[in-house]
Coordinates of C-alpha atoms in Angstrom, one line a residue:
X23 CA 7.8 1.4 21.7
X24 CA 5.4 0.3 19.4
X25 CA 2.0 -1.3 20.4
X26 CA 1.3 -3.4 16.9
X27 CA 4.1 -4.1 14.3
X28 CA 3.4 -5.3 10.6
X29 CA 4.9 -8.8 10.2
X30 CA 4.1 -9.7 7.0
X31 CA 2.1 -8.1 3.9
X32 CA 1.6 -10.3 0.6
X33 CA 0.7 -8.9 -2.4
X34 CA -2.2 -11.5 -4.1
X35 CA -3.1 -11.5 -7.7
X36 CA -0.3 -9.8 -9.1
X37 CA 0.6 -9.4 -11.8
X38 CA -3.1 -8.4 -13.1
X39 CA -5.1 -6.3 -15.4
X40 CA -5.4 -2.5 -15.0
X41 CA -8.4 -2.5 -13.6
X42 CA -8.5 -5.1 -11.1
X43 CA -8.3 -5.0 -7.9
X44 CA -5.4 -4.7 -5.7
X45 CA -5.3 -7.5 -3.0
X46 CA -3.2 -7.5 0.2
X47 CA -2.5 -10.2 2.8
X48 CA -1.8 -8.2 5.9
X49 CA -0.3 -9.7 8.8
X50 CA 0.4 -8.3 12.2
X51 CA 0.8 -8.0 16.1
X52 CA -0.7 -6.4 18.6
X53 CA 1.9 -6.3 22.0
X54 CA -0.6 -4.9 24.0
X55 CA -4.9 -4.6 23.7
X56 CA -5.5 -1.0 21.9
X57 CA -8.2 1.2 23.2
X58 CA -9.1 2.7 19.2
X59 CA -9.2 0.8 15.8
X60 CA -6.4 1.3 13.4
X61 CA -7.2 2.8 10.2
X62 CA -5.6 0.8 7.2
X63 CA -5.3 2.9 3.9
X64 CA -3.9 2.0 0.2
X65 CA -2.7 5.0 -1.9
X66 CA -1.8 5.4 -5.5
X67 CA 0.3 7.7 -7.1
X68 CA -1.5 9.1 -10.4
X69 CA 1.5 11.6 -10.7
X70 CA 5.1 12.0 -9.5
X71 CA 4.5 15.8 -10.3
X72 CA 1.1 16.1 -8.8
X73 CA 0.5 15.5 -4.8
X74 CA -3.0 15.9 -5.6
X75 CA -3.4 13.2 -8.1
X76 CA -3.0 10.8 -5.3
X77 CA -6.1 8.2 -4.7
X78 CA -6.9 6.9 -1.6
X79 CA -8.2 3.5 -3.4
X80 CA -9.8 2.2 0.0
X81 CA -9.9 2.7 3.6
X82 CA -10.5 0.1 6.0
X83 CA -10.7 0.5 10.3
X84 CA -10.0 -2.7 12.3
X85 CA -11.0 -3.1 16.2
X86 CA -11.1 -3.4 18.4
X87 CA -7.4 -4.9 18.4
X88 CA -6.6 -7.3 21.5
X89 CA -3.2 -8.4 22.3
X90 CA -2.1 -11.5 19.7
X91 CA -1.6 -12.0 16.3
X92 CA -3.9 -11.5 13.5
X93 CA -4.3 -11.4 9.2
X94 CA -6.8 -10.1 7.4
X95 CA -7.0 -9.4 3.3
X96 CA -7.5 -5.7 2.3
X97 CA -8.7 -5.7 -1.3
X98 CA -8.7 -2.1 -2.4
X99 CA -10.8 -1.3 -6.1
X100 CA -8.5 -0.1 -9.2
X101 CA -7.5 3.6 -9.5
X102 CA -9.6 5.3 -11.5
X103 CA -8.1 5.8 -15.0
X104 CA -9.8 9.6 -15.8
X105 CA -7.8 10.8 -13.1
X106 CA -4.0 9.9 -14.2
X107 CA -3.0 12.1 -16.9
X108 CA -2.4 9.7 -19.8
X109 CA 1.5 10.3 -19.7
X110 CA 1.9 9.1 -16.2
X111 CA 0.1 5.6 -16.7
X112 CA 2.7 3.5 -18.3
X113 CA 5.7 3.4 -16.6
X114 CA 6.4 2.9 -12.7
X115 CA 4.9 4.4 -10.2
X116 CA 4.0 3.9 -6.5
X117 CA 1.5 2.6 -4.4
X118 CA 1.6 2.6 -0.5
X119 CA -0.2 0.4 2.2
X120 CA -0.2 2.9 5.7
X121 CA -1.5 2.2 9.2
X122 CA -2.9 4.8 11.7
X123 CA -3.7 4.7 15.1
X124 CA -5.8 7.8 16.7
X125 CA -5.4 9.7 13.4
X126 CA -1.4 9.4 13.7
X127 CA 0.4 7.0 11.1
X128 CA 2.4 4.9 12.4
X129 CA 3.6 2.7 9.5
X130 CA 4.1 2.9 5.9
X131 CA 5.3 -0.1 3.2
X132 CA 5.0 1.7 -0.3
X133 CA 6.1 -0.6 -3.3
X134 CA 6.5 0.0 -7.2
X135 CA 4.5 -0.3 -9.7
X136 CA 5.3 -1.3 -13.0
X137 CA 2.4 -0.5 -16.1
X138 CA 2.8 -1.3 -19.3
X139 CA 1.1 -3.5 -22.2
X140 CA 0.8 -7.3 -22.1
X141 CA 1.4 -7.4 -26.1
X142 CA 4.9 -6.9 -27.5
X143 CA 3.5 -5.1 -30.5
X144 CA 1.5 -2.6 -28.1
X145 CA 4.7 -2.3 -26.2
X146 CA 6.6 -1.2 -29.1
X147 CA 3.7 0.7 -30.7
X148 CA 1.7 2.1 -27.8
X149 CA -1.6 4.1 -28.9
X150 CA -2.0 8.0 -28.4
X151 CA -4.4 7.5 -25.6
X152 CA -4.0 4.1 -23.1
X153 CA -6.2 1.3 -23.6
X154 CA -6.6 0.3 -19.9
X155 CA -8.2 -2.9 -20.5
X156 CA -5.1 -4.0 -22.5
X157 CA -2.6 -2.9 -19.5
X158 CA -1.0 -5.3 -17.0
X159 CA -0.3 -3.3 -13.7
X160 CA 2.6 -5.5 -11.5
X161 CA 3.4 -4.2 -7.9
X162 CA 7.0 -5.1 -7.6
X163 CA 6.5 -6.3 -4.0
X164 CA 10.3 -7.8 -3.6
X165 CA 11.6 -4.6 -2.8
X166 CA 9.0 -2.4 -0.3
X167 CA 9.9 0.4 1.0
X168 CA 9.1 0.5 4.9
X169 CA 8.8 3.6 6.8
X170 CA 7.9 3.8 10.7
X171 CA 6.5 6.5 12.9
X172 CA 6.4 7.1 16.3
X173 CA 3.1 8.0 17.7
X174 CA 1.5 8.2 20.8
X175 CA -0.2 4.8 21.7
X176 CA -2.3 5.9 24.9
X177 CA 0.4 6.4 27.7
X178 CA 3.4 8.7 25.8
X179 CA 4.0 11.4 23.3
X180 CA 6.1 10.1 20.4
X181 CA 9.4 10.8 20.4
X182 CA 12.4 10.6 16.9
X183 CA 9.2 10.7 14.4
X184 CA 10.3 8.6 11.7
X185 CA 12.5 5.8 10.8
X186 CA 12.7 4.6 7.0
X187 CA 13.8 0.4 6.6
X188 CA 14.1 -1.2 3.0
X189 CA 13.6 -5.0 2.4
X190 CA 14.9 -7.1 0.2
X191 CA 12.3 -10.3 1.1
X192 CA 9.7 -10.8 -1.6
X193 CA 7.3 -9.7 1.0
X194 CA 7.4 -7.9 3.8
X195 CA 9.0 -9.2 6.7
X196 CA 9.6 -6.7 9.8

């Protein structure tokens, strides 16, 4: 059994420019006081092709956890444009919020992310190299994708390592 579970995660300011920063709401429970700090991590996907063009935008360790509920915002600074090849920024791609406990993660809500031009003529007529400061990025955060591991919390090795859940809430609700 789980010792903390993700209740809710909003995503704030969004829609917004390229290069702002994304800005989570996270909400969750502790069932029991943990003994290490969770790690909390957002990701973005530079490339569907390219593992390794993955950015670990921020990384953030809260604890010590006691039993109860608590929220905190996690406001994670924009990828870095020089290091998504230039035909893998517009369009949709993925960013995920995980949570780790001991070095095992333990949950994962990964969301959509739309990229493209604000202006209709831009749209239509989109310059040979991306003009960041014109792009709008939009996590599409009605539909996360929610995937669960089981880890060992203290007093058991995991067993059944994953479970995947989808939402259709505008935010996550587990």
């Amino acid at each position: 059994m789980s010792k903390l579970n993700i209740i809710n995660v909003c995503v704030l300011d969004n829609p917004a420019p390229f290069l702002h920063p994304l800005t989570f709401e996270i909400s969750f429970e502790a069932y029991e006081d943990l003994k290490e700090d969770v790690e909390w991590k957002v990701v973005y996907v530079g490339s569907a092709e390219n593992i390794g063009l993955d950015q670990q935008l921020d990384a953030v360790v809260v604890g010590p956890i006691p039993t109860g509920r608590h929220q905190f915002i996690l406001r994670a600074p924009a990828p870095d444009p020089t290091k998504i090849p230039s035909d893998d920024v517009i369009g949709i791609t993925v960013c995920m919020l995980t949570a780790s406990y001991k070095g095992q993660e333990f949950s994962r809500v990964g969301y959509y992310v739309s990229v493209d031009y604000v202006e209709t003529e831009m749209k239509e007529n989109p310059p040979a190299s991306p003009i960041f400061e014109k792009l709008e990025r939009n996590i599409l955060s009605n539909n996360p994708r929610i995937t669960r591991c089981k880890i060992d919390w203290d007093d058991k090795p995991a067993t059944n390592p994953t479970e995947d859940l989808a939402t259709a809430a505008g935010n996550v609700v587990i």
